[in-house]
mmCIF file with all atom_site columns, C-alpha atoms in Angstrom:
data_model
loop_
_atom_site.group_PDB
_atom_site.id
_atom_site.type_symbol
_atom_site.label_atom_id
_atom_site.label_alt_id
_atom_site.label_comp_id
_atom_site.label_asym_id
_atom_site.label_entity_id
_atom_site.label_seq_id
_atom_site.pdbx_PDB_ins_code
_atom_site.Cartn_x
_atom_site.Cartn_y
_atom_site.Cartn_z
_atom_site.occupancy
_atom_site.B_iso_or_equiv
_atom_site.pdbx_formal_charge
_atom_site.auth_seq_id
_atom_site.auth_comp_id
_atom_site.auth_asym_id
_atom_site.auth_atom_id
_atom_site.pdbx_PDB_model_num
ATOM 1   C CA . GLN A 1 1   ? 29.200 13.947 -18.877 1.00 0.00 ? 1   GLN A CA 1
ATOM 2   C CA . LEU A 1 2   ? 27.021 12.426 -16.384 1.00 0.00 ? 2   LEU A CA 1
ATOM 3   C CA . GLN A 1 3   ? 23.571 14.117 -15.050 1.00 0.00 ? 3   GLN A CA 1
ATOM 4   C CA . LEU A 1 4   ? 21.887 13.120 -11.879 1.00 0.00 ? 4   LEU A CA 1
ATOM 5   C CA . VAL A 1 5   ? 18.213 14.000 -11.191 1.00 0.00 ? 5   VAL A CA 1
ATOM 6   C CA . GLU A 1 6   ? 16.719 13.105 -7.739  1.00 0.00 ? 6   GLU A CA 1
ATOM 7   C CA . SER A 1 7   ? 12.969 12.690 -7.004  1.00 0.00 ? 7   SER A CA 1
ATOM 8   C CA . GLY A 1 8   ? 10.684 11.077 -4.442  1.00 0.00 ? 8   GLY A CA 1
ATOM 9   C CA . GLY A 1 9   ? 11.133 13.547 -1.547  1.00 0.00 ? 9   GLY A CA 1
ATOM 10  C CA . GLY A 1 10  ? 8.362  15.203 0.342   1.00 0.00 ? 10  GLY A CA 1
ATOM 11  C CA . LEU A 1 11  ? 6.669  15.337 3.690   1.00 0.00 ? 11  LEU A CA 1
ATOM 12  C CA . VAL A 1 12  ? 6.161  12.399 5.845   1.00 0.00 ? 12  VAL A CA 1
ATOM 13  C CA . GLN A 1 13  ? 5.215  11.665 9.556   1.00 0.00 ? 13  GLN A CA 1
ATOM 14  C CA . PRO A 1 14  ? 7.706  10.091 12.079  1.00 0.00 ? 14  PRO A CA 1
ATOM 15  C CA . GLY A 1 15  ? 7.633  6.419  11.445  1.00 0.00 ? 15  GLY A CA 1
ATOM 16  C CA . GLY A 1 16  ? 6.812  6.568  7.823   1.00 0.00 ? 16  GLY A CA 1
ATOM 17  C CA . SER A 1 17  ? 8.606  5.572  4.715   1.00 0.00 ? 17  SER A CA 1
ATOM 18  C CA . LEU A 1 18  ? 9.993  7.353  1.507   1.00 0.00 ? 18  LEU A CA 1
ATOM 19  C CA . ARG A 1 19  ? 11.846 6.081  -1.478  1.00 0.00 ? 19  ARG A CA 1
ATOM 20  C CA . LEU A 1 20  ? 14.135 8.425  -3.247  1.00 0.00 ? 20  LEU A CA 1
ATOM 21  C CA . SER A 1 21  ? 15.178 7.836  -6.726  1.00 0.00 ? 21  SER A CA 1
ATOM 22  C CA . CYS A 1 22  ? 18.207 9.079  -8.758  1.00 0.00 ? 22  CYS A CA 1
ATOM 23  C CA . ALA A 1 23  ? 18.149 8.960  -12.359 1.00 0.00 ? 23  ALA A CA 1
ATOM 24  C CA . ALA A 1 24  ? 21.442 9.205  -14.082 1.00 0.00 ? 24  ALA A CA 1
ATOM 25  C CA . SER A 1 25  ? 22.235 9.956  -17.786 1.00 0.00 ? 25  SER A CA 1
ATOM 26  C CA . GLY A 1 26  ? 25.738 10.181 -19.580 1.00 0.00 ? 26  GLY A CA 1
ATOM 27  C CA . ILE A 1 27  ? 28.558 7.547  -19.924 1.00 0.00 ? 27  ILE A CA 1
ATOM 28  C CA . SER A 1 28  ? 29.780 4.684  -17.954 1.00 0.00 ? 28  SER A CA 1
ATOM 29  C CA . PHE A 1 29  ? 27.137 4.753  -15.146 1.00 0.00 ? 29  PHE A CA 1
ATOM 30  C CA . SER A 1 30  ? 28.110 1.125  -14.026 1.00 0.00 ? 30  SER A CA 1
ATOM 31  C CA . SER A 1 31  ? 31.635 2.224  -13.388 1.00 0.00 ? 31  SER A CA 1
ATOM 32  C CA . TYR A 1 32  ? 30.755 4.820  -10.848 1.00 0.00 ? 32  TYR A CA 1
ATOM 33  C CA . ALA A 1 33  ? 30.114 4.363  -7.020  1.00 0.00 ? 33  ALA A CA 1
ATOM 34  C CA . MET A 1 34  ? 26.792 5.688  -6.185  1.00 0.00 ? 34  MET A CA 1
ATOM 35  C CA . SER A 1 35  ? 25.979 7.393  -2.925  1.00 0.00 ? 35  SER A CA 1
ATOM 36  C CA . TRP A 1 36  ? 23.300 9.440  -1.110  1.00 0.00 ? 36  TRP A CA 1
ATOM 37  C CA . TYR A 1 37  ? 24.297 12.293 1.095   1.00 0.00 ? 37  TYR A CA 1
ATOM 38  C CA . ARG A 1 38  ? 22.149 14.661 3.147   1.00 0.00 ? 38  ARG A CA 1
ATOM 39  C CA . GLN A 1 39  ? 22.486 18.076 4.545   1.00 0.00 ? 39  GLN A CA 1
ATOM 40  C CA . ALA A 1 40  ? 20.232 19.413 7.295   1.00 0.00 ? 40  ALA A CA 1
ATOM 41  C CA . LEU A 1 41  ? 19.832 23.146 7.929   1.00 0.00 ? 41  LEU A CA 1
ATOM 42  C CA . GLY A 1 42  ? 22.861 24.464 9.723   1.00 0.00 ? 42  GLY A CA 1
ATOM 43  C CA . LYS A 1 43  ? 24.762 21.105 9.474   1.00 0.00 ? 43  LYS A CA 1
ATOM 44  C CA . GLN A 1 44  ? 27.495 19.867 7.269   1.00 0.00 ? 44  GLN A CA 1
ATOM 45  C CA . ARG A 1 45  ? 26.636 17.488 4.454   1.00 0.00 ? 45  ARG A CA 1
ATOM 46  C CA . GLU A 1 46  ? 26.956 13.914 5.487   1.00 0.00 ? 46  GLU A CA 1
ATOM 47  C CA . LEU A 1 47  ? 27.364 10.502 3.860   1.00 0.00 ? 47  LEU A CA 1
ATOM 48  C CA . VAL A 1 48  ? 24.120 8.453  4.203   1.00 0.00 ? 48  VAL A CA 1
ATOM 49  C CA . ALA A 1 49  ? 24.789 5.293  1.953   1.00 0.00 ? 49  ALA A CA 1
ATOM 50  C CA . THR A 1 50  ? 27.027 4.078  -0.847  1.00 0.00 ? 50  THR A CA 1
ATOM 51  C CA . PHE A 1 51  ? 26.638 1.358  -3.313  1.00 0.00 ? 51  PHE A CA 1
ATOM 52  C CA . THR A 1 52  ? 30.001 0.616  -5.026  1.00 0.00 ? 52  THR A CA 1
ATOM 53  C CA . SER A 1 53  ? 30.553 -0.343 -8.759  1.00 0.00 ? 53  SER A CA 1
ATOM 54  C CA . GLY A 1 54  ? 31.558 -3.741 -7.265  1.00 0.00 ? 54  GLY A CA 1
ATOM 55  C CA . GLY A 1 55  ? 28.414 -4.337 -5.298  1.00 0.00 ? 55  GLY A CA 1
ATOM 56  C CA . ASN A 1 56  ? 29.327 -3.384 -1.887  1.00 0.00 ? 56  ASN A CA 1
ATOM 57  C CA . THR A 1 57  ? 27.072 -1.147 0.241   1.00 0.00 ? 57  THR A CA 1
ATOM 58  C CA . ASP A 1 58  ? 27.805 0.920  3.341   1.00 0.00 ? 58  ASP A CA 1
ATOM 59  C CA . TYR A 1 59  ? 25.615 2.811  5.659   1.00 0.00 ? 59  TYR A CA 1
ATOM 60  C CA . ALA A 1 60  ? 25.937 5.595  8.277   1.00 0.00 ? 60  ALA A CA 1
ATOM 61  C CA . ASP A 1 61  ? 25.415 4.382  11.644  1.00 0.00 ? 61  ASP A CA 1
ATOM 62  C CA . SER A 1 62  ? 22.545 6.687  12.101  1.00 0.00 ? 62  SER A CA 1
ATOM 63  C CA . VAL A 1 63  ? 20.638 5.036  9.290   1.00 0.00 ? 63  VAL A CA 1
ATOM 64  C CA . LYS A 1 64  ? 21.705 1.497  9.524   1.00 0.00 ? 64  LYS A CA 1
ATOM 65  C CA . GLY A 1 65  ? 18.851 -0.963 9.694   1.00 0.00 ? 65  GLY A CA 1
ATOM 66  C CA . ARG A 1 66  ? 16.336 1.822  8.421   1.00 0.00 ? 66  ARG A CA 1
ATOM 67  C CA . PHE A 1 67  ? 17.621 2.779  5.006   1.00 0.00 ? 67  PHE A CA 1
ATOM 68  C CA . THR A 1 68  ? 18.461 0.512  2.032   1.00 0.00 ? 68  THR A CA 1
ATOM 69  C CA . ILE A 1 69  ? 20.429 1.685  -0.996  1.00 0.00 ? 69  ILE A CA 1
ATOM 70  C CA . SER A 1 70  ? 19.971 -0.231 -4.241  1.00 0.00 ? 70  SER A CA 1
ATOM 71  C CA . ARG A 1 71  ? 20.883 0.173  -7.987  1.00 0.00 ? 71  ARG A CA 1
ATOM 72  C CA . ASP A 1 72  ? 20.156 -0.847 -11.430 1.00 0.00 ? 72  ASP A CA 1
ATOM 73  C CA . ASN A 1 73  ? 22.882 -0.253 -14.012 1.00 0.00 ? 73  ASN A CA 1
ATOM 74  C CA . THR A 1 74  ? 20.582 -1.125 -16.860 1.00 0.00 ? 74  THR A CA 1
ATOM 75  C CA . LYS A 1 75  ? 17.954 1.538  -15.784 1.00 0.00 ? 75  LYS A CA 1
ATOM 76  C CA . LYS A 1 76  ? 20.904 3.823  -14.575 1.00 0.00 ? 76  LYS A CA 1
ATOM 77  C CA . THR A 1 77  ? 19.082 4.500  -11.455 1.00 0.00 ? 77  THR A CA 1
ATOM 78  C CA . VAL A 1 78  ? 20.026 4.366  -7.782  1.00 0.00 ? 78  VAL A CA 1
ATOM 79  C CA . TRP A 1 79  ? 17.321 4.332  -5.081  1.00 0.00 ? 79  TRP A CA 1
ATOM 80  C CA . LEU A 1 80  ? 17.272 4.923  -1.198  1.00 0.00 ? 80  LEU A CA 1
ATOM 81  C CA . GLN A 1 81  ? 14.377 3.285  0.639   1.00 0.00 ? 81  GLN A CA 1
ATOM 82  C CA . MET A 1 82  ? 13.931 5.009  3.988   1.00 0.00 ? 82  MET A CA 1
ATOM 83  C CA . ASN A 1 83  ? 11.772 3.343  6.564   1.00 0.00 ? 83  ASN A CA 1
ATOM 84  C CA . SER A 1 84  ? 11.091 4.346  10.302  1.00 0.00 ? 84  SER A CA 1
ATOM 85  C CA . LEU A 1 85  ? 11.762 7.944  9.519   1.00 0.00 ? 85  LEU A CA 1
ATOM 86  C CA . LYS A 1 86  ? 12.813 10.175 12.396  1.00 0.00 ? 86  LYS A CA 1
ATOM 87  C CA . PRO A 1 87  ? 12.481 14.041 12.458  1.00 0.00 ? 87  PRO A CA 1
ATOM 88  C CA . GLU A 1 88  ? 16.468 14.063 12.627  1.00 0.00 ? 88  GLU A CA 1
ATOM 89  C CA . ASP A 1 89  ? 16.332 12.628 9.108   1.00 0.00 ? 89  ASP A CA 1
ATOM 90  C CA . THR A 1 90  ? 14.876 15.954 7.759   1.00 0.00 ? 90  THR A CA 1
ATOM 91  C CA . ALA A 1 91  ? 17.356 17.214 5.175   1.00 0.00 ? 91  ALA A CA 1
ATOM 92  C CA . VAL A 1 92  ? 18.046 17.763 1.590   1.00 0.00 ? 92  VAL A CA 1
ATOM 93  C CA . TYR A 1 93  ? 19.230 14.391 0.134   1.00 0.00 ? 93  TYR A CA 1
ATOM 94  C CA . TYR A 1 94  ? 21.714 14.581 -2.706  1.00 0.00 ? 94  TYR A CA 1
ATOM 95  C CA . CYS A 1 95  ? 22.705 11.679 -5.166  1.00 0.00 ? 95  CYS A CA 1
ATOM 96  C CA . ASN A 1 96  ? 26.445 11.509 -5.661  1.00 0.00 ? 96  ASN A CA 1
ATOM 97  C CA . ALA A 1 97  ? 28.415 9.583  -8.414  1.00 0.00 ? 97  ALA A CA 1
ATOM 98  C CA . ARG A 1 98  ? 32.254 8.994  -8.216  1.00 0.00 ? 98  ARG A CA 1
ATOM 99  C CA . LEU A 1 99  ? 34.872 7.471  -10.279 1.00 0.00 ? 99  LEU A CA 1
ATOM 100 C CA . LEU A 1 100 ? 38.365 8.147  -9.025  1.00 0.00 ? 100 LEU A CA 1
ATOM 101 C CA . HIS A 1 101 ? 38.761 12.030 -9.262  1.00 0.00 ? 101 HIS A CA 1
ATOM 102 C CA . ILE A 1 102 ? 35.443 12.492 -11.267 1.00 0.00 ? 102 ILE A CA 1
ATOM 103 C CA . ILE A 1 103 ? 32.538 13.422 -9.175  1.00 0.00 ? 103 ILE A CA 1
ATOM 104 C CA . TYR A 1 104 ? 28.981 14.348 -10.006 1.00 0.00 ? 104 TYR A CA 1
ATOM 105 C CA . TRP A 1 105 ? 26.171 15.778 -7.758  1.00 0.00 ? 105 TRP A CA 1
ATOM 106 C CA . GLY A 1 106 ? 22.476 16.043 -8.315  1.00 0.00 ? 106 GLY A CA 1
ATOM 107 C CA . GLN A 1 107 ? 20.566 18.998 -7.280  1.00 0.00 ? 107 GLN A CA 1
ATOM 108 C CA . GLY A 1 108 ? 18.944 17.543 -4.084  1.00 0.00 ? 108 GLY A CA 1
ATOM 109 C CA . THR A 1 109 ? 15.548 16.609 -2.996  1.00 0.00 ? 109 THR A CA 1
ATOM 110 C CA . GLN A 1 110 ? 13.928 17.799 0.164   1.00 0.00 ? 110 GLN A CA 1
ATOM 111 C CA . VAL A 1 111 ? 12.915 15.180 2.868   1.00 0.00 ? 111 VAL A CA 1
ATOM 112 C CA . THR A 1 112 ? 10.878 16.544 5.860   1.00 0.00 ? 112 THR A CA 1
ATOM 113 C CA . VAL A 1 113 ? 9.901  14.278 8.572   1.00 0.00 ? 113 VAL A CA 1
ATOM 114 C CA . SER A 1 114 ? 7.299  16.002 10.796  1.00 0.00 ? 114 SER A CA 1
ATOM 115 C CA . SER A 1 115 ? 4.019  15.655 12.518  1.00 0.00 ? 115 SER A CA 1
#
């Protein structure tokens, strides 16, 4: 089984930066598409960024140009670099791993963007 543990969340001022990490343990990490989702209070969970096993990346329009997803299959880690943060980015950020019908979720890490 795959275990995902997020870290790096916290409080940051608008315009600031944070780098989230998701450390994976278990089998066949390199075969999984890795994604970051977020869920703000009172809102649906939304897809933020994806890094497929084939090396493709995709971003939500709301974060394009500000966020960057990366992964290292040797370290079994995926990151989300977040720059130019806005209050609207405030949410719990979740790491997600998917291979066909197999899906794993991390527990989430809180990101708060506020003055």
